[in-house]
Amino acid sequence: MYTTELEKQPAPALVTIEDPERLAAFEARVAADEYIEPNDWMPEAYRRTLVRQISQHAHSEIVGMLPEANWLTRAPSLKRKAILLAKIQDEGGHGLYLYCAAETLGTSREEMIEALHAGRAKYSTIFNYPTLNWADIGAIGWLVDGAAIMNQVPLQRTSYGPYARAMVRICKEESFHQRQGYDLLLTMVNGTPAQRAMAQDALNRWWWPALMMFGPPDDNSPNSAQSMRWRIKRETNDELRQKFVDATVPQAELLGLTVPDPDLRWNEERGHYDFGSINWDEFYAVVRGEGPVARERMDARRAAWDNGAWVRDAAAAFEAKRASRKAA
């Protein structure tokens, strides 16, 4: 669902000295927009950058199921429950696609999940905020998945083949998620005054965290330049954030809701919306695990991993038995 540049500091320098001829050939392929495949030679820094980004993306998809699952049993109708259940299942599938893509880079799912549980790996900061009422489910679909689409559509052209191909299906499903969220809020704003107030309250609380999803500003995103040169990223954090604001403000106007930004206004000269300053202190605090429900999220993920150990053990035993019979 979500990929965000979360590292405030640049990745540590690698001691590996790459072969100059191989490196030049790799750079030429990337510059020519060729896909890099798992068996192709790649610089160690490229591989590590991809493992970090793809695993972070996968973690975000899986952790992102939690705030929506909070409302699954309290959906107001069978139709809404079925839609939300389908959406949550999609997110689980996205996480699996992405873990598989990362595994082609030589890491294992166990290593990635251990890094998450130990706090060495991150997931999108947006999921460290609580879902307080049903309108939040609409806001997540409209704003959070809308921001995810802005981030992810360019990733269909990322330079690493398995990642790019995984994003094709993910983006199609995220488009459904964004539309269901908008439809939910459209129903609420045309309902009772209390429902309309809930929709506005959800927008008030989710607007700024959604803008933070694109990561820190370009002048404070030390890994972006490298990722852009290697075609891992296609657009900068600030470019994507601006595109999101430009697309989303008219949608809010159609809903009859007010974006909670007194500095928001159309700039005719730029052809874009101007918007207020983001509270980056809050962003980095949430990255550090100080979000409103950060501890709850990680406790839930660790418990799910521990409680599911018997399933993994049974699957491993079955596969070992199958392999033994095949070899006999």
mmCIF file with all atom_site columns, C-alpha atoms in Angstrom, residues 108-206:
data_model
loop_
_atom_site.group_PDB
_atom_site.id
_atom_site.type_symbol
_atom_site.label_atom_id
_atom_site.label_alt_id
_atom_site.label_comp_id
_atom_site.label_asym_id
_atom_site.label_entity_id
_atom_site.label_seq_id
_atom_site.pdbx_PDB_ins_code
_atom_site.Cartn_x
_atom_site.Cartn_y
_atom_site.Cartn_z
_atom_site.occupancy
_atom_site.B_iso_or_equiv
_atom_site.pdbx_formal_charge
_atom_site.auth_seq_id
_atom_site.auth_comp_id
_atom_site.auth_asym_id
_atom_site.auth_atom_id
_atom_site.pdbx_PDB_model_num
ATOM 1  C CA . SER A 1 108 ? 14.658  -14.132 3.591   1.00 0.00 ? 108 SER A CA 1
ATOM 2  C CA . ARG A 1 109 ? 11.204  -13.359 4.912   1.00 0.00 ? 109 ARG A CA 1
ATOM 3  C CA . GLU A 1 110 ? 12.320  -14.363 8.378   1.00 0.00 ? 110 GLU A CA 1
ATOM 4  C CA . GLU A 1 111 ? 15.200  -11.864 8.252   1.00 0.00 ? 111 GLU A CA 1
ATOM 5  C CA . MET A 1 112 ? 12.892  -9.061  7.125   1.00 0.00 ? 112 MET A CA 1
ATOM 6  C CA . ILE A 1 113 ? 10.283  -9.754  9.772   1.00 0.00 ? 113 ILE A CA 1
ATOM 7  C CA . GLU A 1 114 ? 12.911  -10.085 12.497  1.00 0.00 ? 114 GLU A CA 1
ATOM 8  C CA . ALA A 1 115 ? 14.255  -6.666  11.495  1.00 0.00 ? 115 ALA A CA 1
ATOM 9  C CA . LEU A 1 116 ? 10.735  -5.226  11.777  1.00 0.00 ? 116 LEU A CA 1
ATOM 10 C CA . HIS A 1 117 ? 10.114  -6.769  15.191  1.00 0.00 ? 117 HIS A CA 1
ATOM 11 C CA . ALA A 1 118 ? 13.521  -5.608  16.442  1.00 0.00 ? 118 ALA A CA 1
ATOM 12 C CA . GLY A 1 119 ? 12.839  -2.039  15.317  1.00 0.00 ? 119 GLY A CA 1
ATOM 13 C CA . ARG A 1 120 ? 15.568  -1.966  12.659  1.00 0.00 ? 120 ARG A CA 1
ATOM 14 C CA . ALA A 1 121 ? 13.073  -1.864  9.780   1.00 0.00 ? 121 ALA A CA 1
ATOM 15 C CA . LYS A 1 122 ? 10.297  0.682   9.388   1.00 0.00 ? 122 LYS A CA 1
ATOM 16 C CA . TYR A 1 123 ? 6.783   0.805   8.006   1.00 0.00 ? 123 TYR A CA 1
ATOM 17 C CA . SER A 1 124 ? 4.676   3.756   6.907   1.00 0.00 ? 124 SER A CA 1
ATOM 18 C CA . THR A 1 125 ? 4.148   6.252   9.725   1.00 0.00 ? 125 THR A CA 1
ATOM 19 C CA . ILE A 1 126 ? 0.458   6.601   8.781   1.00 0.00 ? 126 ILE A CA 1
ATOM 20 C CA . PHE A 1 127 ? -0.410  3.363   10.565  1.00 0.00 ? 127 PHE A CA 1
ATOM 21 C CA . ASN A 1 128 ? 0.657   4.655   13.943  1.00 0.00 ? 128 ASN A CA 1
ATOM 22 C CA . TYR A 1 129 ? -2.540  6.720   14.090  1.00 0.00 ? 129 TYR A CA 1
ATOM 23 C CA . PRO A 1 130 ? -5.807  5.269   15.457  1.00 0.00 ? 130 PRO A CA 1
ATOM 24 C CA . THR A 1 131 ? -9.111  4.722   13.638  1.00 0.00 ? 131 THR A CA 1
ATOM 25 C CA . LEU A 1 132 ? -11.603 6.402   15.966  1.00 0.00 ? 132 LEU A CA 1
ATOM 26 C CA . ASN A 1 133 ? -14.847 6.095   14.002  1.00 0.00 ? 133 ASN A CA 1
ATOM 27 C CA . TRP A 1 134 ? -16.318 4.569   10.853  1.00 0.00 ? 134 TRP A CA 1
ATOM 28 C CA . ALA A 1 135 ? -15.520 7.656   8.761   1.00 0.00 ? 135 ALA A CA 1
ATOM 29 C CA . ASP A 1 136 ? -11.828 6.932   9.344   1.00 0.00 ? 136 ASP A CA 1
ATOM 30 C CA . ILE A 1 137 ? -12.204 3.853   7.123   1.00 0.00 ? 137 ILE A CA 1
ATOM 31 C CA . GLY A 1 138 ? -13.347 6.157   4.326   1.00 0.00 ? 138 GLY A CA 1
ATOM 32 C CA . ALA A 1 139 ? -10.507 8.595   4.994   1.00 0.00 ? 139 ALA A CA 1
ATOM 33 C CA . ILE A 1 140 ? -7.940  5.777   4.863   1.00 0.00 ? 140 ILE A CA 1
ATOM 34 C CA . GLY A 1 141 ? -9.290  4.608   1.521   1.00 0.00 ? 141 GLY A CA 1
ATOM 35 C CA . TRP A 1 142 ? -9.540  8.076   0.019   1.00 0.00 ? 142 TRP A CA 1
ATOM 36 C CA . LEU A 1 143 ? -6.445  9.767   1.470   1.00 0.00 ? 143 LEU A CA 1
ATOM 37 C CA . VAL A 1 144 ? -4.054  7.021   2.529   1.00 0.00 ? 144 VAL A CA 1
ATOM 38 C CA . ASP A 1 145 ? -4.626  4.778   -0.469  1.00 0.00 ? 145 ASP A CA 1
ATOM 39 C CA . GLY A 1 146 ? -4.802  7.865   -2.671  1.00 0.00 ? 146 GLY A CA 1
ATOM 40 C CA . ALA A 1 147 ? -1.333  8.861   -1.463  1.00 0.00 ? 147 ALA A CA 1
ATOM 41 C CA . ALA A 1 148 ? -0.191  5.267   -1.948  1.00 0.00 ? 148 ALA A CA 1
ATOM 42 C CA . ILE A 1 149 ? -1.306  5.357   -5.582  1.00 0.00 ? 149 ILE A CA 1
ATOM 43 C CA . MET A 1 150 ? 0.700   8.528   -6.178  1.00 0.00 ? 150 MET A CA 1
ATOM 44 C CA . ASN A 1 151 ? 3.748   6.801   -4.727  1.00 0.00 ? 151 ASN A CA 1
ATOM 45 C CA . GLN A 1 152 ? 3.227   3.482   -6.432  1.00 0.00 ? 152 GLN A CA 1
ATOM 46 C CA . VAL A 1 153 ? 2.201   4.212   -10.006 1.00 0.00 ? 153 VAL A CA 1
ATOM 47 C CA . PRO A 1 154 ? 5.769   5.366   -10.847 1.00 0.00 ? 154 PRO A CA 1
ATOM 48 C CA . LEU A 1 155 ? 7.075   2.159   -9.258  1.00 0.00 ? 155 LEU A CA 1
ATOM 49 C CA . GLN A 1 156 ? 5.557   0.193   -12.153 1.00 0.00 ? 156 GLN A CA 1
ATOM 50 C CA . ARG A 1 157 ? 8.563   1.601   -14.047 1.00 0.00 ? 157 ARG A CA 1
ATOM 51 C CA . THR A 1 158 ? 11.123  1.081   -11.293 1.00 0.00 ? 158 THR A CA 1
ATOM 52 C CA . SER A 1 159 ? 14.394  -0.417  -12.511 1.00 0.00 ? 159 SER A CA 1
ATOM 53 C CA . TYR A 1 160 ? 14.134  -3.721  -10.614 1.00 0.00 ? 160 TYR A CA 1
ATOM 54 C CA . GLY A 1 161 ? 11.967  -6.098  -12.624 1.00 0.00 ? 161 GLY A CA 1
ATOM 55 C CA . PRO A 1 162 ? 10.276  -8.176  -9.874  1.00 0.00 ? 162 PRO A CA 1
ATOM 56 C CA . TYR A 1 163 ? 9.317   -5.010  -7.961  1.00 0.00 ? 163 TYR A CA 1
ATOM 57 C CA . ALA A 1 164 ? 7.950   -3.290  -11.067 1.00 0.00 ? 164 ALA A CA 1
ATOM 58 C CA . ARG A 1 165 ? 5.852   -6.311  -12.057 1.00 0.00 ? 165 ARG A CA 1
ATOM 59 C CA . ALA A 1 166 ? 4.430   -6.732  -8.559  1.00 0.00 ? 166 ALA A CA 1
ATOM 60 C CA . MET A 1 167 ? 3.307   -3.107  -8.626  1.00 0.00 ? 167 MET A CA 1
ATOM 61 C CA . VAL A 1 168 ? 1.075   -3.583  -11.688 1.00 0.00 ? 168 VAL A CA 1
ATOM 62 C CA . ARG A 1 169 ? -1.520  -5.637  -9.828  1.00 0.00 ? 169 ARG A CA 1
ATOM 63 C CA . ILE A 1 170 ? -1.042  -3.741  -6.584  1.00 0.00 ? 170 ILE A CA 1
ATOM 64 C CA . CYS A 1 171 ? -1.811  -0.405  -8.258  1.00 0.00 ? 171 CYS A CA 1
ATOM 65 C CA . LYS A 1 172 ? -4.990  -1.772  -9.833  1.00 0.00 ? 172 LYS A CA 1
ATOM 66 C CA . GLU A 1 173 ? -6.216  -2.949  -6.456  1.00 0.00 ? 173 GLU A CA 1
ATOM 67 C CA . GLU A 1 174 ? -5.209  0.269   -4.717  1.00 0.00 ? 174 GLU A CA 1
ATOM 68 C CA . SER A 1 175 ? -7.391  2.161   -7.216  1.00 0.00 ? 175 SER A CA 1
ATOM 69 C CA . PHE A 1 176 ? -10.344 0.108   -5.961  1.00 0.00 ? 176 PHE A CA 1
ATOM 70 C CA . HIS A 1 177 ? -9.392  0.916   -2.382  1.00 0.00 ? 177 HIS A CA 1
ATOM 71 C CA . GLN A 1 178 ? -9.288  4.649   -3.069  1.00 0.00 ? 178 GLN A CA 1
ATOM 72 C CA . ARG A 1 179 ? -12.667 4.575   -4.754  1.00 0.00 ? 179 ARG A CA 1
ATOM 73 C CA . GLN A 1 180 ? -14.356 2.612   -1.974  1.00 0.00 ? 180 GLN A CA 1
ATOM 74 C CA . GLY A 1 181 ? -13.061 5.121   0.569   1.00 0.00 ? 181 GLY A CA 1
ATOM 75 C CA . TYR A 1 182 ? -14.363 8.062   -1.424  1.00 0.00 ? 182 TYR A CA 1
ATOM 76 C CA . ASP A 1 183 ? -17.721 6.327   -1.941  1.00 0.00 ? 183 ASP A CA 1
ATOM 77 C CA . LEU A 1 184 ? -18.007 5.693   1.790   1.00 0.00 ? 184 LEU A CA 1
ATOM 78 C CA . LEU A 1 185 ? -17.420 9.362   2.608   1.00 0.00 ? 185 LEU A CA 1
ATOM 79 C CA . LEU A 1 186 ? -19.764 10.482  -0.178  1.00 0.00 ? 186 LEU A CA 1
ATOM 80 C CA . THR A 1 187 ? -22.511 8.422   1.438   1.00 0.00 ? 187 THR A CA 1
ATOM 81 C CA . MET A 1 188 ? -21.763 9.927   4.850   1.00 0.00 ? 188 MET A CA 1
ATOM 82 C CA . VAL A 1 189 ? -21.719 13.583  3.700   1.00 0.00 ? 189 VAL A CA 1
ATOM 83 C CA . ASN A 1 190 ? -25.147 13.001  2.147   1.00 0.00 ? 190 ASN A CA 1
ATOM 84 C CA . GLY A 1 191 ? -26.440 11.434  5.350   1.00 0.00 ? 191 GLY A CA 1
ATOM 85 C CA . THR A 1 192 ? -27.288 12.943  8.702   1.00 0.00 ? 192 THR A CA 1
ATOM 86 C CA . PRO A 1 193 ? -25.570 16.040  10.135  1.00 0.00 ? 193 PRO A CA 1
ATOM 87 C CA . ALA A 1 194 ? -23.784 13.757  12.600  1.00 0.00 ? 194 ALA A CA 1
ATOM 88 C CA . GLN A 1 195 ? -22.448 11.583  9.771   1.00 0.00 ? 195 GLN A CA 1
ATOM 89 C CA . ARG A 1 196 ? -21.280 14.646  7.860   1.00 0.00 ? 196 ARG A CA 1
ATOM 90 C CA . ALA A 1 197 ? -19.507 15.899  10.984  1.00 0.00 ? 197 ALA A CA 1
ATOM 91 C CA . MET A 1 198 ? -17.783 12.521  11.345  1.00 0.00 ? 198 MET A CA 1
ATOM 92 C CA . ALA A 1 199 ? -16.525 12.772  7.761   1.00 0.00 ? 199 ALA A CA 1
ATOM 93 C CA . GLN A 1 200 ? -15.123 16.252  8.360   1.00 0.00 ? 200 GLN A CA 1
ATOM 94 C CA . ASP A 1 201 ? -13.505 15.130  11.607  1.00 0.00 ? 201 ASP A CA 1
ATOM 95 C CA . ALA A 1 202 ? -11.815 12.235  9.802   1.00 0.00 ? 202 ALA A CA 1
ATOM 96 C CA . LEU A 1 203 ? -10.445 14.574  7.128   1.00 0.00 ? 203 LEU A CA 1
ATOM 97 C CA . ASN A 1 204 ? -9.168  16.923  9.839   1.00 0.00 ? 204 ASN A CA 1
ATOM 98 C CA . ARG A 1 205 ? -7.187  14.131  11.503  1.00 0.00 ? 205 ARG A CA 1
ATOM 99 C CA . TRP A 1 206 ? -5.890  12.290  8.430   1.00 0.00 ? 206 TRP A CA 1
#
